[in-house]
Amino acid sequence: MVSGPSYKRIGTNGDGLLFKYKLAKALTVISLIAVILMAVGSLVYPQSTWGRPTTDSDTGDDSSLSSEAETPEGAPEAEPKVTPKVEPEVHETPSTAFEDNESDICTLPDELYINPSEDGTYTPPHPDTSLLNAVLKASDEDIESYCRTAYEPEHGFVEAMPYNEKGECGNWQAEYTALHQRRLEELALLKDGKGDELTEPPRFVSYLCKEVPVNGNRGCGGTADRMSGMISTFFYGLLTGRAYLAHWADANPIPLETLFEKPHIDWSYDPQEMKKLFSKPEEGYTYEQVDTLNQKYPVLGKTIFPDGPLQDFDNLWNGTFVEVRSNRGYIIRTFKESAIYPKVLASMGLTKQNTFGCLTDYLFRPTVGSRRFINAFRHLFEMRSVLSIGMQIRTDDNALANPQLDTNNLEKWDYFLTCANQLAEAKRQPHHKHVVYFMITDSLKLRDEFKSLNTDEKKAKKYLGKDYKTTSTVITGMPVDHIEPNQVEKYIHVENPIDVTIERMTPGVNSAIIENWLLGHADYRIISPQGYGKLAAFHSRSDDSTISLPRSERKDKAPHCGSDDALTTYDWLATQWSLG
C-alpha cells in the first residue's frame, strides 16, 4: 500500500509558518486597499497636464535659448520649462483644450487660435506663437488656470469682459442708463412728429468724426485722438444729464458700430437727421456745434473753463443738441482744476484714476473676436508668476506709409529695452517666476527683431541683460495700419497707396484697439510721448505704472527706470499731445 504524503499541521513544532502566512495575507489586503484609494483619488483630484509639446530639450539637446532658463538672483528657484515647437504655418484644424475624458486632463493645443466670430463681425488672426511660448514658462498653477479659465475649446478663447462686478467703477451706471433710455424714447416721439407730447426738449450731446477733409489738417486723428474726444464728450454728458451719441463717417475709416458693441446704451445716430430735428429754435429745439480739434492746452482751458474753477458745465453750451468735434481730452484736467466736480464725481464712485477707463468700458466693448484675442494675452499678463511690462514704440508715419523702406531696429530703440530691464529688476518679486516684455509698434521690422530675442541668444544677452533666460518677448502678430491713411498721404509720399475701404481698413483699426487695450492690461508700460500709449495708461486705471520715454534723438535724456521718480503721473500726461 502506497502511503500518501505526510501533512504537517501549520503552527506545530514552532516552525513559524502560520506567522508567515498571516503576514502575506495582510500585505495582500493592504496592497488592494492602496490600489482602491489611488483609484478614488484619481477621480477626486485628477492630474492636469498643459500640453507642453516635446522639444529638443526633452531629448537632451540643450541648444535652445528658452530651455536653458535659469533663476535670476533674488528670484525663487525656477522649475525647468519646455519651449514648444510651433509650426509657422496656420493649422487648419488645430487641436483643442479640455479633452474631456475619465482623468479630466486639461491640455492646451500646439497652436492657440481664434475661431470665426459667430455674428459675422471681425475675427482676428491667431495669436502669435510667442504668446504660447511665454504661457508655458509661467508656474504650473498659472498654466492650469489659463487652460481651464482662459482657453475655450469651441472658440479658442473666452469672450467675457467683466465690468464693474465689484463696484470698482462706481454707482452711476443704472441711473444714467435709465436717463439715456428716456431720452431715446423722447427722441422717437420727436421723429414721429409728436414733439408736442413732450414737456421739455430732450437734451443730447454727440461726438462726430466727419470725413477726412480734402485740404488741411483737421481730421479726427488716430486712435488716441478720437478716444480722447469721445470719452471726454461723454464725461460732459454724464455731468450735465445729456444722452450721449457718437458717430464716425462710414469711410473714416470704418463705422464705429463695426468696431465696438454697445454694452449699456445705444449711442448710434444719424448726424443729418439730428441736425434737422434740432434746428427749430422757435419750438425750443436748438442745435449747437462745438469744435476743439487740435486745441492747445491753454486754449482748451479757456474753452472748457471760461469761468475758472467754478465753471458749471450746464452753462457751458446751451443747445438742446450739442454736436462736438474734438480730439482733445479734459477729464484729468477737471479733477485738477474744477472746484465743483471732484466731489460730484467722488459721490458717483469716480476718481482721477478710474474715470477714463470706467467710462470707456461702459460705452464701448470690442466685438466678440477682438475680446477673445484680448483675453488670450490678458490672462498671461495677469498671472501671479509673471511680471508683464508693455512697450509702445512710436517710430514715425514713414514706417506705416512705406514699410518696404523701414530702417528701424533694436539698436536705434535699445533704450526702451534698457528701461524695461531696469524696471523689471526693481519691480520683480519672489513670486515672479518669469518676465514678459510685450511690444506694440508701428514698425513691423522692429517688431520682428524684438520677437527674435526668444531664439537668438546673442541678441538676447545684449538687449535683455543678465536675466535673459527668464525673460520672454511677446507680440500680437496683428496687422499694423494708420487709421487715417488719407491724412498721412498729405505730408508723406506713399509709394504704394492703399484703398481706404471698410473691408481693407477693418483689420488695422481693430488691431489698434486690441493692442491698446492690451497695453493697458500690462503690470507696467513704457510709452512713447505721443497719444497712443497715454491712452492705454488712462485706460489702465493705474496712475503709478507708466514711464514715458523721449524720442530716439533724445534717448540720452531717458530716466533710470528702476527709480520710482521715472514713473509719470496722469496730471502730467494730461498736458501732452491729445491732452486729458
mmCIF file with all atom_site columns, C-alpha atoms in Angstrom, residues 181-204 277-278 283-285 320:
data_model
loop_
_atom_site.group_PDB
_atom_site.id
_atom_site.type_symbol
_atom_site.label_atom_id
_atom_site.label_alt_id
_atom_site.label_comp_id
_atom_site.label_asym_id
_atom_site.label_entity_id
_atom_site.label_seq_id
_atom_site.pdbx_PDB_ins_code
_atom_site.Cartn_x
_atom_site.Cartn_y
_atom_site.Cartn_z
_atom_site.occupancy
_atom_site.B_iso_or_equiv
_atom_site.pdbx_formal_charge
_atom_site.auth_seq_id
_atom_site.auth_comp_id
_atom_site.auth_asym_id
_atom_site.auth_atom_id
_atom_site.pdbx_PDB_model_num
ATOM 1  C CA . GLN A 1 181 ? -33.312 105.320 -22.476 1.00 0.00 ? 181 GLN A CA 1
ATOM 2  C CA . ARG A 1 182 ? -35.865 108.030 -21.604 1.00 0.00 ? 182 ARG A CA 1
ATOM 3  C CA . ARG A 1 183 ? -34.113 110.446 -23.934 1.00 0.00 ? 183 ARG A CA 1
ATOM 4  C CA . LEU A 1 184 ? -34.237 107.911 -26.775 1.00 0.00 ? 184 LEU A CA 1
ATOM 5  C CA . GLU A 1 185 ? -37.951 107.388 -26.193 1.00 0.00 ? 185 GLU A CA 1
ATOM 6  C CA . GLU A 1 186 ? -38.466 111.145 -26.290 1.00 0.00 ? 186 GLU A CA 1
ATOM 7  C CA . LEU A 1 187 ? -36.405 111.315 -29.477 1.00 0.00 ? 187 LEU A CA 1
ATOM 8  C CA . ALA A 1 188 ? -38.625 108.652 -31.041 1.00 0.00 ? 188 ALA A CA 1
ATOM 9  C CA . LEU A 1 189 ? -41.672 110.809 -30.328 1.00 0.00 ? 189 LEU A CA 1
ATOM 10 C CA . LEU A 1 190 ? -39.936 113.767 -31.913 1.00 0.00 ? 190 LEU A CA 1
ATOM 11 C CA . LYS A 1 191 ? -39.131 111.745 -35.031 1.00 0.00 ? 191 LYS A CA 1
ATOM 12 C CA . ASP A 1 192 ? -42.788 110.683 -35.255 1.00 0.00 ? 192 ASP A CA 1
ATOM 13 C CA . GLY A 1 193 ? -43.914 114.305 -35.192 1.00 0.00 ? 193 GLY A CA 1
ATOM 14 C CA . LYS A 1 194 ? -45.249 114.045 -31.650 1.00 0.00 ? 194 LYS A CA 1
ATOM 15 C CA . GLY A 1 195 ? -42.980 116.619 -30.078 1.00 0.00 ? 195 GLY A CA 1
ATOM 16 C CA . ASP A 1 196 ? -45.982 118.375 -28.574 1.00 0.00 ? 196 ASP A CA 1
ATOM 17 C CA . GLU A 1 197 ? -46.351 115.420 -26.190 1.00 0.00 ? 197 GLU A CA 1
ATOM 18 C CA . LEU A 1 198 ? -43.036 116.296 -24.552 1.00 0.00 ? 198 LEU A CA 1
ATOM 19 C CA . THR A 1 199 ? -42.942 118.571 -21.514 1.00 0.00 ? 199 THR A CA 1
ATOM 20 C CA . GLU A 1 200 ? -39.486 119.822 -22.495 1.00 0.00 ? 200 GLU A CA 1
ATOM 21 C CA . PRO A 1 201 ? -36.994 119.166 -25.295 1.00 0.00 ? 201 PRO A CA 1
ATOM 22 C CA . PRO A 1 202 ? -34.694 116.199 -24.613 1.00 0.00 ? 202 PRO A CA 1
ATOM 23 C CA . ARG A 1 203 ? -31.040 117.148 -24.310 1.00 0.00 ? 203 ARG A CA 1
ATOM 24 C CA . PHE A 1 204 ? -28.271 115.341 -26.172 1.00 0.00 ? 204 PHE A CA 1
ATOM 25 C CA . LEU A 1 277 ? -34.702 117.733 -35.834 1.00 0.00 ? 277 LEU A CA 1
ATOM 26 C CA . PHE A 1 278 ? -32.954 120.202 -33.541 1.00 0.00 ? 278 PHE A CA 1
ATOM 27 C CA . GLU A 1 283 ? -40.090 125.165 -30.947 1.00 0.00 ? 283 GLU A CA 1
ATOM 28 C CA . GLY A 1 284 ? -37.285 125.063 -28.381 1.00 0.00 ? 284 GLY A CA 1
ATOM 29 C CA . TYR A 1 285 ? -35.082 122.614 -30.283 1.00 0.00 ? 285 TYR A CA 1
ATOM 30 C CA . THR A 1 320 ? -30.573 121.163 -26.663 1.00 0.00 ? 320 THR A CA 1
#
